[in-house]
Coordinates of C-alpha atoms and ligand atoms in Angstrom, one line a residue:
M724 CA -54.6 114.2 -165.9
S725 CA -56.0 110.7 -165.5
K726 CA -55.4 107.8 -163.2
L727 CA -56.5 105.3 -165.7
P728 CA -54.2 102.3 -166.1
H729 CA -52.2 102.4 -169.3
P730 CA -49.8 99.4 -169.8
I731 CA -48.8 100.3 -173.4
P732 CA -47.0 103.7 -173.5
Y733 CA -47.6 104.2 -177.2
Q734 CA -46.5 107.4 -178.8
G735 CA -49.6 108.8 -180.6
S736 CA -51.9 107.1 -178.1
K737 CA -55.2 108.9 -177.6
R738 CA -54.8 108.8 -173.8
K739 CA -54.8 112.5 -173.3
L740 CA -57.5 113.3 -175.9
A741 CA -59.9 110.5 -174.8
P742 CA -61.8 112.6 -172.3
M743 CA -62.5 115.3 -175.0
I744 CA -63.5 112.7 -177.6
D745 CA -65.7 111.0 -175.1
R746 CA -68.0 114.1 -175.0
Y747 CA -69.2 113.2 -178.4
L748 CA -70.1 109.6 -177.8
P749 CA -73.8 108.9 -177.7
R750 CA -75.5 107.5 -174.6
G751 CA -76.2 103.8 -174.3
I752 CA -73.8 102.4 -176.8
G753 CA -74.2 98.6 -177.4
T754 CA -70.8 97.8 -178.7
L755 CA -67.9 100.2 -179.0
Y756 CA -65.6 99.3 -181.9
E757 CA -62.0 100.5 -182.0
P758 CA -60.6 99.1 -185.3
F759 CA -57.3 101.0 -185.3
A760 CA -56.7 100.1 -181.7
G761 CA -52.9 100.6 -181.1
S762 CA -52.8 100.8 -177.3
A763 CA -56.7 101.1 -177.3
A764 CA -56.7 104.3 -175.2
M765 CA -60.2 105.2 -176.2
T766 CA -61.6 101.7 -175.3
I767 CA -59.8 101.8 -171.9
Y768 CA -61.3 105.2 -171.2
A769 CA -64.8 104.3 -172.4
A770 CA -64.8 100.9 -170.5
H771 CA -63.7 102.6 -167.3
H772 CA -66.6 105.1 -167.6
R773 CA -69.1 102.4 -168.6
R774 CA -69.9 104.0 -171.9
A775 CA -70.7 100.7 -173.7
E776 CA -71.9 97.2 -172.9
R777 CA -69.3 95.4 -175.1
F778 CA -66.0 96.3 -176.8
V779 CA -64.5 95.2 -180.1
V780 CA -60.8 95.9 -180.3
G781 CA -58.9 95.4 -183.6
D782 CA -55.7 96.2 -185.4
S783 CA -54.0 95.0 -188.5
L784 CA -50.8 94.4 -186.5
E785 CA -51.3 90.9 -185.2
P786 CA -48.8 91.0 -182.3
M787 CA -50.5 94.3 -181.0
V788 CA -53.8 92.5 -180.8
A789 CA -52.2 89.5 -179.2
L790 CA -50.6 91.9 -176.6
L791 CA -54.0 93.5 -175.8
R792 CA -55.6 90.1 -175.5
S793 CA -52.9 88.8 -173.3
I794 CA -53.2 91.9 -171.0
V795 CA -56.9 91.5 -170.7
E796 CA -57.2 87.7 -170.6
E797 CA -54.0 86.6 -168.9
P798 CA -52.9 89.6 -166.7
E799 CA -50.8 87.6 -164.2
R800 CA -48.9 85.7 -166.9
T801 CA -48.4 88.9 -169.0
S802 CA -46.9 90.9 -166.2
A803 CA -44.8 88.1 -164.8
R804 CA -43.3 87.6 -168.3
Y805 CA -42.8 91.4 -168.7
G806 CA -40.9 91.3 -165.4
E807 CA -38.6 88.5 -166.6
V808 CA -37.8 90.3 -169.8
W809 CA -37.3 93.7 -168.0
R810 CA -35.1 92.2 -165.3
G811 CA -32.8 90.7 -167.9
Q812 CA -31.5 94.2 -168.9
R813 CA -28.7 96.3 -167.5
E814 CA -28.5 100.1 -167.4
G815 CA -26.6 101.8 -170.3
E816 CA -26.2 98.8 -172.6
A817 CA -28.0 98.4 -175.9
G818 CA -27.1 94.8 -176.6
Y819 CA -29.9 93.3 -174.5
F820 CA -32.6 95.5 -176.3
N821 CA -31.2 94.4 -179.6
E822 CA -31.4 90.7 -178.6
V823 CA -35.1 91.1 -177.6
R824 CA -35.7 93.0 -180.8
D825 CA -34.2 90.1 -182.9
R826 CA -36.2 87.6 -180.9
Y827 CA -39.4 89.6 -181.5
N828 CA -38.6 89.9 -185.2
S829 CA -38.4 86.2 -185.5
D830 CA -41.0 85.0 -183.0
R831 CA -43.4 88.0 -182.8
D832 CA -43.9 87.4 -179.0
P833 CA -46.4 90.1 -177.8
V834 CA -44.7 90.6 -174.4
D835 CA -41.3 91.1 -176.2
L836 CA -43.2 93.8 -178.2
L837 CA -44.4 95.4 -174.9
Y838 CA -40.8 95.6 -173.6
L839 CA -39.6 97.1 -176.9
I840 CA -42.4 99.7 -176.9
C841 CA -41.5 100.6 -173.3
R842 CA -37.7 100.9 -173.9
C843 CA -37.5 102.4 -177.4
V844 CA -36.7 106.0 -178.3
K845 CA -39.6 108.2 -177.2
N846 CA -41.9 105.2 -177.1
A847 CA -42.2 105.8 -180.8
V848 CA -42.5 102.4 -182.5
R849 CA -41.2 102.0 -186.0
F850 CA -42.0 99.0 -188.2
N851 CA -40.8 98.2 -191.7
R852 CA -43.2 96.9 -194.4
D853 CA -42.7 93.3 -193.2
G854 CA -43.7 94.2 -189.7
R855 CA -40.2 94.0 -188.3
F856 CA -39.6 96.4 -185.4
T857 CA -36.8 98.8 -186.4
Q858 CA -36.7 101.5 -183.6
S859 CA -33.6 101.7 -181.4
V860 CA -33.2 101.7 -177.6
D861 CA -33.4 104.8 -175.5
K862 CA -30.3 104.4 -173.4
R863 CA -31.4 106.9 -170.7
R864 CA -34.4 105.0 -169.5
L865 CA -35.2 101.5 -168.4
G866 CA -38.8 101.4 -169.4
M867 CA -41.8 101.0 -167.2
H868 CA -41.0 99.2 -163.9
P869 CA -42.5 95.7 -163.6
E870 CA -44.5 96.7 -160.5
K871 CA -46.1 99.7 -162.3
M872 CA -46.8 97.5 -165.3
A873 CA -48.4 94.8 -163.2
A874 CA -50.8 97.3 -161.7
A875 CA -51.7 98.8 -165.1
V876 CA -52.2 95.3 -166.7
L877 CA -54.4 94.2 -163.8
G878 CA -56.4 97.5 -164.0
V879 CA -57.1 97.1 -167.7
S880 CA -57.9 93.5 -167.4
H881 CA -60.4 94.3 -164.6
T882 CA -62.3 96.8 -166.8
L883 CA -62.3 94.8 -170.1
R884 CA -62.3 91.1 -169.3
G885 CA -65.4 89.3 -170.3
R886 CA -66.7 92.2 -172.3
T887 CA -64.2 92.4 -175.1
E888 CA -63.6 90.7 -178.4
F889 CA -60.3 91.0 -180.2
R890 CA -60.0 91.0 -184.0
V891 CA -56.9 91.0 -186.2
G892 CA -57.3 92.6 -189.6
D893 CA -58.3 95.5 -191.7
W894 CA -60.5 98.1 -190.0
R895 CA -63.3 97.6 -192.4
E896 CA -63.6 93.9 -191.5
T897 CA -63.4 94.7 -187.8
A898 CA -66.3 97.1 -188.0
A899 CA -68.3 95.1 -190.6
D900 CA -71.0 94.0 -188.1
A901 CA -71.4 97.4 -186.3
G902 CA -75.0 98.7 -186.4
P903 CA -76.9 101.9 -185.6
G904 CA -76.9 101.1 -181.8
D905 CA -73.1 100.8 -181.8
F906 CA -70.3 103.3 -182.1
V907 CA -67.0 103.1 -184.0
Y908 CA -64.0 105.2 -182.9
M909 CA -61.3 105.4 -185.6
D910 CA -57.7 106.6 -185.3
P911 CA -56.0 105.6 -188.6
P912 CA -52.4 106.3 -189.4
Y913 CA -51.9 109.7 -191.0
L914 CA -52.3 109.3 -194.7
G915 CA -48.8 109.6 -196.1
T916 CA -49.7 111.8 -199.1
S917 CA -47.7 114.8 -198.2
I918 CA -45.1 113.4 -195.7
G919 CA -44.1 110.2 -197.3
R920 CA -44.4 106.7 -195.8
D921 CA -45.3 106.8 -192.1
K922 CA -42.8 104.4 -190.6
R923 CA -44.7 104.1 -187.3
Y924 CA -47.0 101.5 -188.9
H925 CA -46.4 98.5 -191.0
Q926 CA -49.4 99.3 -193.2
Q927 CA -50.4 102.4 -195.1
M928 CA -53.8 103.6 -196.3
T929 CA -55.1 105.9 -198.9
Q930 CA -57.7 108.6 -198.5
E931 CA -59.8 106.8 -201.1
E932 CA -59.9 103.6 -199.0
L933 CA -60.7 105.5 -195.9
C934 CA -63.6 107.4 -197.5
E935 CA -65.0 104.2 -199.1
G936 CA -65.1 102.5 -195.7
L937 CA -66.6 105.6 -194.0
G938 CA -69.2 105.7 -196.7
E939 CA -70.2 102.1 -195.9
L940 CA -70.6 103.0 -192.2
R941 CA -72.7 106.0 -193.1
A942 CA -74.9 103.9 -195.4
R943 CA -75.5 101.4 -192.5
G944 CA -76.4 104.3 -190.1
V945 CA -73.5 103.6 -187.8
P946 CA -72.5 106.5 -185.6
F947 CA -68.8 107.1 -185.5
A948 CA -65.9 109.5 -184.7
L949 CA -62.7 109.7 -186.6
S950 CA -59.5 111.3 -185.5
Y951 CA -58.0 112.3 -188.7
D952 CA -55.4 114.9 -189.5
G953 CA -53.5 117.3 -187.4
M954 CA -52.2 120.8 -187.6
T955 CA -49.3 122.6 -185.9
G956 CA -49.0 126.3 -186.1
G957 CA -51.4 126.4 -189.0
R958 CA -49.5 123.7 -191.1
E959 CA -51.9 120.9 -192.0
Y960 CA -50.9 117.3 -192.2
G961 CA -53.6 115.9 -194.4
P962 CA -56.3 116.9 -196.9
P963 CA -59.8 117.4 -195.4
L964 CA -62.4 114.7 -196.0
P965 CA -65.0 115.3 -198.7
D966 CA -68.3 117.1 -197.7
T967 CA -70.2 114.3 -199.4
L968 CA -69.7 112.2 -196.3
G969 CA -71.8 114.7 -194.4
L970 CA -69.6 114.7 -191.3
T971 CA -69.0 117.5 -188.8
R972 CA -65.3 118.5 -188.4
L973 CA -64.3 119.6 -184.9
L974 CA -60.8 120.9 -184.1
L975 CA -59.5 119.6 -180.7
H976 CA -56.6 121.1 -178.9
A977 CA -54.0 118.3 -178.6
G978 CA -51.2 120.2 -176.8
T979 CA -48.1 122.1 -177.8
S980 CA -45.8 120.6 -180.4
S981 CA -42.6 119.3 -178.9
Q982 CA -40.8 120.0 -182.2
S983 CA -41.7 123.6 -182.0
T984 CA -41.0 123.8 -178.3
L985 CA -37.4 122.6 -179.0
S986 CA -36.9 125.3 -181.5
G987 CA -38.2 127.9 -179.0
R988 CA -41.6 128.5 -180.6
K989 CA -44.7 127.4 -178.8
E990 CA -47.2 126.2 -181.4
E991 CA -50.5 124.7 -180.7
T992 CA -51.2 121.2 -182.1
V993 CA -54.7 120.7 -183.2
E994 CA -56.4 117.4 -184.2
S995 CA -59.5 117.0 -186.3
L996 CA -62.3 114.9 -185.0
Y997 CA -64.9 114.1 -187.6
V998 CA -68.3 113.0 -186.2
T999 CA -71.5 111.7 -187.8
P1000 CA -74.6 114.0 -187.8
G1001 CA -76.4 114.5 -184.5
L1002 CA -73.3 114.0 -182.3
A1003 CA -72.1 117.6 -182.3
E1004 CA -73.1 121.1 -183.4
P1005 CA -70.5 122.7 -185.7
V1006 CA -68.1 124.8 -183.6
A1007 CA -66.0 127.7 -185.0
G1008 CA -62.4 127.5 -183.8
V1009 CA -60.4 125.2 -181.6
I1010 CA -62.1 123.2 -178.8
R1011 CA -60.1 123.2 -175.6
P1012 CA -60.6 120.9 -172.6
E1013 CA -62.4 123.7 -170.6
A1014 CA -64.7 124.6 -173.5
A1015 CA -65.6 120.9 -173.9
Q1016 CA -66.4 120.9 -170.2
A1017 CA -68.6 124.0 -170.5
R1018 CA -70.5 122.4 -173.4
L1019 CA -71.4 119.5 -171.1
A1020 CA -72.9 121.9 -168.5
L1021 CA -75.3 123.5 -171.1
Ligands
SAM924 C1 -52.6 106.0 -184.9 S1 -52.5 104.4 -184.4 C2 -53.8 104.2 -183.2 C3 -53.4 104.7 -181.9 C4 -54.5 104.5 -180.9 N1 -55.6 105.4 -181.0 C5 -54.0 104.5 -179.4 O1 -54.7 105.0 -178.6 O2 -52.9 103.9 -179.1 C6 -53.0 103.5 -185.8 C7 -53.1 102.0 -185.7 O3 -53.7 101.5 -186.8 C8 -53.1 100.3 -187.2 N2 -53.5 100.1 -188.7 C9 -52.8 100.6 -189.7 N3 -53.5 100.3 -190.9 C10 -54.6 99.6 -190.5 C11 -55.7 99.0 -191.2 N4 -55.8 99.1 -192.5 N5 -56.6 98.4 -190.5 C12 -56.5 98.3 -189.2 N6 -55.5 98.8 -188.4 C13 -54.6 99.5 -189.1 C14 -51.7 100.4 -186.8 O4 -51.1 99.2 -186.6 C15 -51.8 101.3 -185.6 O5 -51.7 100.5 -184.4

């Protein structure tokens, strides 16, 4: 799929969808903001393809931002320390992972977080409300090998160093200085209205807060794209956004649901991408990678 470096194997990362989302980005972006960065897959993709002059990467989870900063600004130190933590483990034992997890929960060291993300079940992070990491070890894997990590860290640093600003905090603050010549890509946590608290993230959001913030961006004329809700086999995960925001909703093919595959049914997973006017014509039905390619050729 892509040979882009990806040091943070974050479940829910937009790594696979980034090329499809990229088709809706305007040309000549001043600063690309990613205020719900996580592993910053969209920023990495856009930087690699020179889609913006500068990048602002933010997340409300402080150690995640510290990790991204450490990857970009101190690549050698980051991969050396990851190698040390990784080499401390032995196959088949959970004790070491739990030690690193306890250490992370008291010191919040970003490279300890990277090791936990790499070694935990399905790379699916879980945090409680206090930001403590609660996911368990995947005993069958050792996590990304230090050599592969070093190459990925160096690759990301190479593309983003000197062009990227890191911000910790709420998405609205991170994007507060975005203007009409910039672009904001947002991938908030699913709103837990119908599925309860989403334990992947330490912080929850309401649709009201989201819409208020989007309204502010619209009022300032800032172009943006928002990955919002998803759908598997026709079951929706979130309520659609109000028409008053004037956004175009596109449905992107995001793969087949692993849950459904396990139970023998192959169901398509679809994700909404809401974009501001002028970035896309409304499209009926699901946009698949080939269709997005054909659209480019028009
Ligand atoms: C779905 S993940 C983003 C994944 C990302 N697109 C990637 O490629 O890895 C959502 C992120 O938003 C962060 N977050 C949750 N609430 C937030 C808020 N109010 N402001 C900023 N970030 C927030 C979480 O810590 C999490 O990293």
